[in-house]
Tab-separated table of C-alpha atoms and ligand atoms in Angstrom:
chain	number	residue	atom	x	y	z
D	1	UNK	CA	37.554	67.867	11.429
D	2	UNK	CA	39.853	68.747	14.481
D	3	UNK	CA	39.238	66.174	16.901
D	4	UNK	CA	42.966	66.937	19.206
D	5	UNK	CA	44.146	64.407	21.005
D	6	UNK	CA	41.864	61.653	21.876
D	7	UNK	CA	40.141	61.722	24.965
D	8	UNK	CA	41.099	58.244	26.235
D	9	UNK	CA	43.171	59.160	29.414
D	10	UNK	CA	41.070	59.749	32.812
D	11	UNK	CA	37.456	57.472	33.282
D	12	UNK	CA	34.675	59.319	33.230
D	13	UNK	CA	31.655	58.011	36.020
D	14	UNK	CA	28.445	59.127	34.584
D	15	UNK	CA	26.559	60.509	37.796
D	16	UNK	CA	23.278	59.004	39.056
D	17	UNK	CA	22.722	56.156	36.674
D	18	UNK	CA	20.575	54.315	38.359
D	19	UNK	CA	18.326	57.468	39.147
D	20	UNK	CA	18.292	58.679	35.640
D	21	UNK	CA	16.973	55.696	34.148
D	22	UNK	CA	14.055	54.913	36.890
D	23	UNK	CA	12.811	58.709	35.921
D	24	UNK	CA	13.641	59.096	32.325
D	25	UNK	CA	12.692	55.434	30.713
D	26	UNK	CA	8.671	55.162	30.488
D	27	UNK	CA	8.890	52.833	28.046
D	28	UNK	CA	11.454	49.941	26.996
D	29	UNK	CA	11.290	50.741	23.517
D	30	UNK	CA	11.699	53.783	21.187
D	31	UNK	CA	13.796	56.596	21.174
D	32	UNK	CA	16.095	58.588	23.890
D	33	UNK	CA	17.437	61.177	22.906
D	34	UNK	CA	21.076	61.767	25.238
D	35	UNK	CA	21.976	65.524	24.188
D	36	UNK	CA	25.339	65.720	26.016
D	37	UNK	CA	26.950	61.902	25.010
D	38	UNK	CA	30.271	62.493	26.188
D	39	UNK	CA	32.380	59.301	26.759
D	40	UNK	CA	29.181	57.313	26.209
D	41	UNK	CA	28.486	55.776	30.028
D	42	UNK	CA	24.669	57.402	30.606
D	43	UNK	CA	23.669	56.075	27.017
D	44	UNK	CA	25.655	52.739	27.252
D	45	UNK	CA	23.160	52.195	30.354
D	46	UNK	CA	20.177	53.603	28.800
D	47	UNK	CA	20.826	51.188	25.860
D	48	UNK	CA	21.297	47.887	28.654
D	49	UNK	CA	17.596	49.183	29.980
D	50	UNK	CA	15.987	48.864	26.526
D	51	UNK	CA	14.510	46.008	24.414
D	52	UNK	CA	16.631	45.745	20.927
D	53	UNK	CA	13.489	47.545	19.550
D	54	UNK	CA	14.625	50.730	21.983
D	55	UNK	CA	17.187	52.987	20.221
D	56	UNK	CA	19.427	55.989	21.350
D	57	UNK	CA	20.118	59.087	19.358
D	58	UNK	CA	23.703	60.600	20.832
D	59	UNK	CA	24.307	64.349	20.434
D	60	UNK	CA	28.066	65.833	21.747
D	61	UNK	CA	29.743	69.295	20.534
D	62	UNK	CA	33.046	67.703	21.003
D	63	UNK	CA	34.443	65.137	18.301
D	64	UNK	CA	36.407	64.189	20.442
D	65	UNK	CA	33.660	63.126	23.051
D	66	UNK	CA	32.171	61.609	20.069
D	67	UNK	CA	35.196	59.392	19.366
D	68	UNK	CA	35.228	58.397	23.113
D	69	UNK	CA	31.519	57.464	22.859
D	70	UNK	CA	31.658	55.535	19.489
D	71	UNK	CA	34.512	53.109	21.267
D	72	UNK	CA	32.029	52.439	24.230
D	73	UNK	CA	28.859	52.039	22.290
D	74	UNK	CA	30.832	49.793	19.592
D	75	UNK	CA	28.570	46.824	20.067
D	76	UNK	CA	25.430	48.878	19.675
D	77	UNK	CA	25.197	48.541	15.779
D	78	UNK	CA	21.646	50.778	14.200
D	79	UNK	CA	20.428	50.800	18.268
D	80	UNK	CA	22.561	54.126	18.386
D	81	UNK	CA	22.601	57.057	16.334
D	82	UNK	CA	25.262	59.687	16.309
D	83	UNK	CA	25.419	63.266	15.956
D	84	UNK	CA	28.388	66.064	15.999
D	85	UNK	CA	26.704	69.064	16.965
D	86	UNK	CA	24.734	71.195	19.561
D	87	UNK	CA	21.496	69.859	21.692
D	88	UNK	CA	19.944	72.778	20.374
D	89	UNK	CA	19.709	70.689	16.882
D	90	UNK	CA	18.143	67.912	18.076
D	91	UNK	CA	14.699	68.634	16.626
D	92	UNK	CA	16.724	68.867	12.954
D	93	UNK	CA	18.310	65.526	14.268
D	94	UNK	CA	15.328	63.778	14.780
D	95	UNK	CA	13.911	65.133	11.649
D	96	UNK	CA	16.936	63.043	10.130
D	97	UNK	CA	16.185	59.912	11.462
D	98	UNK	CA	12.503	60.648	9.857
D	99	UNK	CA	10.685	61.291	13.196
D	100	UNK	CA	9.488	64.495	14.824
D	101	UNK	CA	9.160	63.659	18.614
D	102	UNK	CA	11.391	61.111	20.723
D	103	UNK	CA	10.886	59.236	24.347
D	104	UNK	CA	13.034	60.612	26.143
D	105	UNK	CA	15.810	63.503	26.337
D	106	UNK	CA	18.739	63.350	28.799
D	107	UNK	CA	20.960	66.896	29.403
D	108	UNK	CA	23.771	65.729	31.675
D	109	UNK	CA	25.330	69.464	31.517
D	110	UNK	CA	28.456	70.865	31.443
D	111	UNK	CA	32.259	68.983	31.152
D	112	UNK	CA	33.427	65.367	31.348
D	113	UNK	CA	36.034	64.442	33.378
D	114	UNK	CA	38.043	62.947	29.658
D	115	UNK	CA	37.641	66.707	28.146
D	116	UNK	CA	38.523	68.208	31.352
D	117	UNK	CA	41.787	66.124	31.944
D	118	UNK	CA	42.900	65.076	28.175
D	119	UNK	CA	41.577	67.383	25.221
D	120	UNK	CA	44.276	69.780	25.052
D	121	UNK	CA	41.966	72.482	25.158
D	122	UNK	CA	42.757	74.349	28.336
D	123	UNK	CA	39.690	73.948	30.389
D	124	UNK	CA	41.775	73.053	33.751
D	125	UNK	CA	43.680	75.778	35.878
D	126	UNK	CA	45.889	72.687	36.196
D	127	UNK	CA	47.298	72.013	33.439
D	128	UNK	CA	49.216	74.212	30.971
D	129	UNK	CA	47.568	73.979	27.580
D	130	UNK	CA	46.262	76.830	24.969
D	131	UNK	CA	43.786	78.570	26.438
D	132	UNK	CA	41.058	77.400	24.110
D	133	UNK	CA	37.921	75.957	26.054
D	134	UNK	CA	35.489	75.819	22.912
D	135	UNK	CA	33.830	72.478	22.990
D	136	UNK	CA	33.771	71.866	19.882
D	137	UNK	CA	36.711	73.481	18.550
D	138	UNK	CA	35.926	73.889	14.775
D	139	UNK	CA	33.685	76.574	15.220
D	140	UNK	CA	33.785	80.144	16.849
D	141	UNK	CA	37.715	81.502	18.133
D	142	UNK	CA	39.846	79.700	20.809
D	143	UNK	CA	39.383	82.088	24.161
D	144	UNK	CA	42.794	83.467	23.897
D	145	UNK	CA	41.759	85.616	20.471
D	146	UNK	CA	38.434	86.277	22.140
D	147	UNK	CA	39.798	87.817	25.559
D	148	UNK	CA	41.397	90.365	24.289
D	149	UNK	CA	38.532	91.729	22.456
D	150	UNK	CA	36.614	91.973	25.778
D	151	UNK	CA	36.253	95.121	27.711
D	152	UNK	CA	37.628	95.252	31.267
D	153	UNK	CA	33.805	95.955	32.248
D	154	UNK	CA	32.696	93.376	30.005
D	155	UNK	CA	35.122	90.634	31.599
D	156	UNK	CA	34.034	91.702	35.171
D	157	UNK	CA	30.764	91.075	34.416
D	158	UNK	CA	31.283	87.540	33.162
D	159	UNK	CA	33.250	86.209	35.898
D	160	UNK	CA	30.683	88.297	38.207
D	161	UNK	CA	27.596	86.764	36.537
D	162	UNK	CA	28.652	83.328	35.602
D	163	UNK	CA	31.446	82.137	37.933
D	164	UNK	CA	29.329	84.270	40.818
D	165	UNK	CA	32.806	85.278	41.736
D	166	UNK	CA	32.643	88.553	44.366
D	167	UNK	CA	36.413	89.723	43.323
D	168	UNK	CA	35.431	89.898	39.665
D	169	UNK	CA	37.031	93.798	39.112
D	170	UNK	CA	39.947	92.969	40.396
D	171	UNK	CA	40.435	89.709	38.596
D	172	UNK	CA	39.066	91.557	35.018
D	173	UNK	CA	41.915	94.149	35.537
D	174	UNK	CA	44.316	91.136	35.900
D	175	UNK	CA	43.250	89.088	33.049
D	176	UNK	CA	42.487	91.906	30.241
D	177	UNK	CA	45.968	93.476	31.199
D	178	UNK	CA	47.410	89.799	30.383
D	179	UNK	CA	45.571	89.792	27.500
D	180	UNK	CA	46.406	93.142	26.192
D	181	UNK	CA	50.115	92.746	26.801
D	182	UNK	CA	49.906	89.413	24.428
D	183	UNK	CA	50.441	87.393	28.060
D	184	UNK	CA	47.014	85.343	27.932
D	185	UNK	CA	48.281	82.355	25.615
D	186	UNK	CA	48.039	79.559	27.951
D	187	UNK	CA	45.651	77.760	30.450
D	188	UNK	CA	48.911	78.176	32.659
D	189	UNK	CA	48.855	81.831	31.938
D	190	UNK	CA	45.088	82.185	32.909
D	191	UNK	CA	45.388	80.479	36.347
D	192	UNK	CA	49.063	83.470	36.767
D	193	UNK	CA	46.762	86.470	36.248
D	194	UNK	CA	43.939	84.720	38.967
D	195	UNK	CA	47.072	84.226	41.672
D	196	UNK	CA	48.537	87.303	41.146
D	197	UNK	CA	45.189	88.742	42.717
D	198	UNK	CA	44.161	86.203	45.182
D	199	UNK	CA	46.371	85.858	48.168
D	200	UNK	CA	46.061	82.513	50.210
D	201	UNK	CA	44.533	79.712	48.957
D	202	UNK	CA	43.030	80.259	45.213
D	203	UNK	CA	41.455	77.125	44.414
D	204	UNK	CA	38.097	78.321	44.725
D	205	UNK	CA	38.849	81.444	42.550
D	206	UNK	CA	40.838	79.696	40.073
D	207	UNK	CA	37.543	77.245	39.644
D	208	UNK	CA	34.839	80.144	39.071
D	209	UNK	CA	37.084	82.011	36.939
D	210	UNK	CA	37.399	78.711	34.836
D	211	UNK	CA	34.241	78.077	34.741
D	212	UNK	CA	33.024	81.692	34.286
D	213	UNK	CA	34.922	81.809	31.026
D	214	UNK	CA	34.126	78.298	29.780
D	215	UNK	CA	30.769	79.217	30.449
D	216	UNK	CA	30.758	82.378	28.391
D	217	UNK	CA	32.918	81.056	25.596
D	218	UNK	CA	30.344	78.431	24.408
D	219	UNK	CA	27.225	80.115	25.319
D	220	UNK	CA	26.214	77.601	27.664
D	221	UNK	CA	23.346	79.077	29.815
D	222	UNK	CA	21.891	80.200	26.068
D	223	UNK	CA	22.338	77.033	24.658
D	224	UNK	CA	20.390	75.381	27.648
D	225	UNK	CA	17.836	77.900	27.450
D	226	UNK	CA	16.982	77.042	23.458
D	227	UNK	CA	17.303	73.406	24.561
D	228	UNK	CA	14.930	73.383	26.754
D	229	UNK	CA	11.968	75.626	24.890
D	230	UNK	CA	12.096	72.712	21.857
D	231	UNK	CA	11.434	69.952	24.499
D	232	UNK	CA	7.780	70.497	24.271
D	233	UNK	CA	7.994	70.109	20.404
D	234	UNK	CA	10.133	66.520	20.184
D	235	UNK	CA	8.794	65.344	23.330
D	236	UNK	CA	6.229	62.706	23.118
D	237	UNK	CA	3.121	63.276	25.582
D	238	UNK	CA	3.637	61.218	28.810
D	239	UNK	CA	7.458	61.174	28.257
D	240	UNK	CA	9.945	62.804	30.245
D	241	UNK	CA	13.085	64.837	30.266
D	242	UNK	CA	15.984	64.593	32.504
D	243	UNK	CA	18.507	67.187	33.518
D	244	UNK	CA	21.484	67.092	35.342
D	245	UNK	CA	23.185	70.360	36.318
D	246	UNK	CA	26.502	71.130	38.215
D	247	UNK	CA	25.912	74.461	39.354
D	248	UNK	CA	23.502	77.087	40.425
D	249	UNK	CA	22.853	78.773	37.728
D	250	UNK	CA	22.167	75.894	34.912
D	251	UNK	CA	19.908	74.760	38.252
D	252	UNK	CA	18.087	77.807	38.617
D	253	UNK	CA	17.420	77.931	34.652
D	254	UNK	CA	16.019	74.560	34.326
D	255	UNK	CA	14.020	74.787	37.731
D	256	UNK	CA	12.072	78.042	36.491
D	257	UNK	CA	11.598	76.847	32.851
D	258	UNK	CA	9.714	73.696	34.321
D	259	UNK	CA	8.082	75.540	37.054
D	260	UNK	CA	7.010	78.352	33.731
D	261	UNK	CA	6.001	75.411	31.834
D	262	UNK	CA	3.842	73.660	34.207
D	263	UNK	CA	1.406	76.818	34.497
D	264	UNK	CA	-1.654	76.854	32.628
D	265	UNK	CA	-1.485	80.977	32.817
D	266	UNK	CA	1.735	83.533	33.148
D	267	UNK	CA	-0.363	86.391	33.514
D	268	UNK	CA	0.709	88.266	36.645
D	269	UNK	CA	-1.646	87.877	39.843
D	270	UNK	CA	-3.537	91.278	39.582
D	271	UNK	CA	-4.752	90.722	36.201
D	272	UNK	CA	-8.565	89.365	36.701
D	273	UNK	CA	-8.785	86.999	33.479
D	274	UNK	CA	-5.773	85.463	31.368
D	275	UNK	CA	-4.413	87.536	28.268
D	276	UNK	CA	-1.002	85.434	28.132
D	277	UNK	CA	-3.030	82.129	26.376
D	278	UNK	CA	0.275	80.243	28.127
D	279	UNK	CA	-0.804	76.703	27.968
D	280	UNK	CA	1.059	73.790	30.272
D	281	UNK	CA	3.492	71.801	28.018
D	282	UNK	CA	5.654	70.180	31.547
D	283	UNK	CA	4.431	68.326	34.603
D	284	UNK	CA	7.370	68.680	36.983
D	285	UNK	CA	8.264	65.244	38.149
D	286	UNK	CA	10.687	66.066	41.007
D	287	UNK	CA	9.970	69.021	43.003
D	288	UNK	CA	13.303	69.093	44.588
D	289	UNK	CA	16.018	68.191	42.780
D	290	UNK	CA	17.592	64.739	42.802
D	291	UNK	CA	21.014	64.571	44.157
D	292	UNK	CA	23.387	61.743	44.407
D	293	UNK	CA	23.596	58.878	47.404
D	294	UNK	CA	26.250	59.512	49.798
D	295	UNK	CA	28.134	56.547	48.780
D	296	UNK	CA	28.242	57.737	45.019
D	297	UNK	CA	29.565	60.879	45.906
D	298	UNK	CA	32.458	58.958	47.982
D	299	UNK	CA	33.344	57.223	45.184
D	300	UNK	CA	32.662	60.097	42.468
D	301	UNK	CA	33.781	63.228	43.695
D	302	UNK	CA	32.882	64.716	40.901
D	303	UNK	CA	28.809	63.807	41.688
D	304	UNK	CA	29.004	65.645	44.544
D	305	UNK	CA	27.296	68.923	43.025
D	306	UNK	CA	25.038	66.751	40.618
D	307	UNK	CA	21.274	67.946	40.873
D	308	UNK	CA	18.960	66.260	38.705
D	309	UNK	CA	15.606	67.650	37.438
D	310	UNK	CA	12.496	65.722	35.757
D	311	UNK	CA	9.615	66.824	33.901
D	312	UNK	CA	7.238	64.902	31.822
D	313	UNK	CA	5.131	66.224	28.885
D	314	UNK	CA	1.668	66.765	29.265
Y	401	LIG	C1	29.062	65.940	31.728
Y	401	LIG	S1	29.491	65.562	30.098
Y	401	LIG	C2	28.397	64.225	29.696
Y	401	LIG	C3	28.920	62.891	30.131
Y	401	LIG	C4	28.043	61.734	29.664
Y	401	LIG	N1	26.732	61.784	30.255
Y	401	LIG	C5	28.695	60.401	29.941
Y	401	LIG	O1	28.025	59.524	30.504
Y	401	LIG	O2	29.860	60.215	29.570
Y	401	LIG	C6	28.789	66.865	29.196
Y	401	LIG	C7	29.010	66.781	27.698
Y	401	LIG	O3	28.156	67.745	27.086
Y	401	LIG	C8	28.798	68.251	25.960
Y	401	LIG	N2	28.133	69.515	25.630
Y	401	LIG	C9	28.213	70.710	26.262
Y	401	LIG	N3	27.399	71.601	25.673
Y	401	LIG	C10	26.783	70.949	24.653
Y	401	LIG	C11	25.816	71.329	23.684
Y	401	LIG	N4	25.322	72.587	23.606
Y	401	LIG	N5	25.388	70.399	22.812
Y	401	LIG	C12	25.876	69.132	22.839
Y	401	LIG	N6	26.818	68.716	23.729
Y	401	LIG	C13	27.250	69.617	24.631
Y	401	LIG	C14	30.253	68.363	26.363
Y	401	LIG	O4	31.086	68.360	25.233
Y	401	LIG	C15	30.417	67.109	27.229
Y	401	LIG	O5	30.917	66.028	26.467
């Protein structure tokens, strides 16, 4: 297993603690299920709000996140349960452990601060690293083989549809000439191609290109999507799921799968009786979305886009 350099170097604040365990622990014992472990902090505090009896099964793509995560939860013995490997496995997970349905599922989507600033893997425009940005990077090609397989078109539309970035032609000319001239090796080399079509200030560009890519390279809105439709299987009635998202479109994909969920029929309005036999698996919990209090987002930056969702299993 690849693990790169170990992700030791920058803290990582898990966002809205406190909020995320008032909505997501019903019950001080059993099993939560934290699909995006990272560096360990959201299930080192879901573990401190549980009897001994209450246990937490950790899933991360990134072995390195994993490593991270085993030194935190080092004094947590058989009370946690690790996994290398996508949230969309959890049910087999659980299966593992010799159970079908848990108590709780956290998603806190997205990057940690540790991968962002020390796996080696290129996901910052800051730092000059191979362009890789797989999370976990045993499986699937590093995004420098994979960009120049892309069409110009097809490269326009990802930055267009998942880093919501206006000047997405113009960049996807940039980029896939980079790439076809063999000039796309490096994170470094990304952020050139982004400059060399954004005059001024290109922070914002640099970010949604980033992103865009990071996005597309693990099939993130995908993998959310196939998360989400097993919660009503492993979720235990009366127990509840919490989501964290960091931008609009993970948002807007969570908000309509619970708002879908909660309906008893999906049969549009001018049809007189119901064909779909939809039945409600979700009770949303939060109708807005939960952010974080000004003070944490003074002292976490990084909170400041945090929204966080709830629904609990009917
Ligand atoms: C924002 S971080 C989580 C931080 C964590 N809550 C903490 O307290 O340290 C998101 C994590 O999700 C992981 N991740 C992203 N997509 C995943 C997926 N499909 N399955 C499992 N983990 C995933 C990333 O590798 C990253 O470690």
């Amino acid at each position: 297993m690849n693990s790169g350099p170990a992700l030791g170097a920058g803290p990582h604040l898990p966002v809205m603690v406190a909020e995320v365990l008032t909505q997501l622990v019903t019950t001080p014992t059993g099993l939560y299920v934290d699909g995006t472990l990272g560096g360990g902090g959201h299930a080192s505090a879901l573990l401190s709000r549980l009897t001994m009896d209450g246990r937490v099964l950790g899933v991360d793509l990134d072995p390195g996140a994993l490593d991270a995560a085993r030194r935190t939860l080092a004094g947590a013995g058989e009370r946690i349960s690790l996994r290398q490997g996508s949230f969309t496995q959890v049910p087999a997970f659980l299966e593992e452990l010799g159970v079908t349905t848990c108590q709780g599922v956290l998603l806190d989507l997205g990057i940690s601060t540790l991968t962002l600033e020390s796996s080696g893997r290129g996901f910052s425009f800051q730092r000059e690293e191979p362009l890789d940005m797989r999370f976990d990077p045993d499986h699937g090609r590093p995004l420098s083989q994979v960009l120049p397989r892309l069409s110009q078109s097809q490269l326009a539309g990802i930055i267009y549809r998942y880093g919501e970035e206006r000047r997405s032609r113009a960049l996807a000319r940039a980029i896939h000439g980079a790439a076809e001239a063999g000039r796309l090796v490096t994170s470094g080399d990304l952020a050139a191609a982004v400059r060399s079509v954004v005059k001024g200030q290109p922070v914002k560009t640099l970010a949604r290109v980033f992103q865009a890519l990071r996005i597309y390279i693990n099939g993130e809105l995908d993998n959310l999507q196939a998360a989400l439709e097993s919660l009503p299987q492993i979720l235990e009635a009366g127990r509840r799921v919490a989501v964290i998202s960091y931008h609009s479109l993970e948002d807007r994909l969570v908000k309509h799968f619970f708002i879908r969920e909660s309906k008893a029929c999906l049969c549009p309005p001018q049809i007189p009786s119901c064909q779909c036999n939809h039945q409600a698996t979700l009770k949303v919990v939060s109708r807005k979305p939960i952010t974080p209090s000004a003070e944490e987002q003074a002292f976490n930056p990084r909170s400041r886009s945090a929204k966080l969702r709830v629904a609990e299993r009917l």
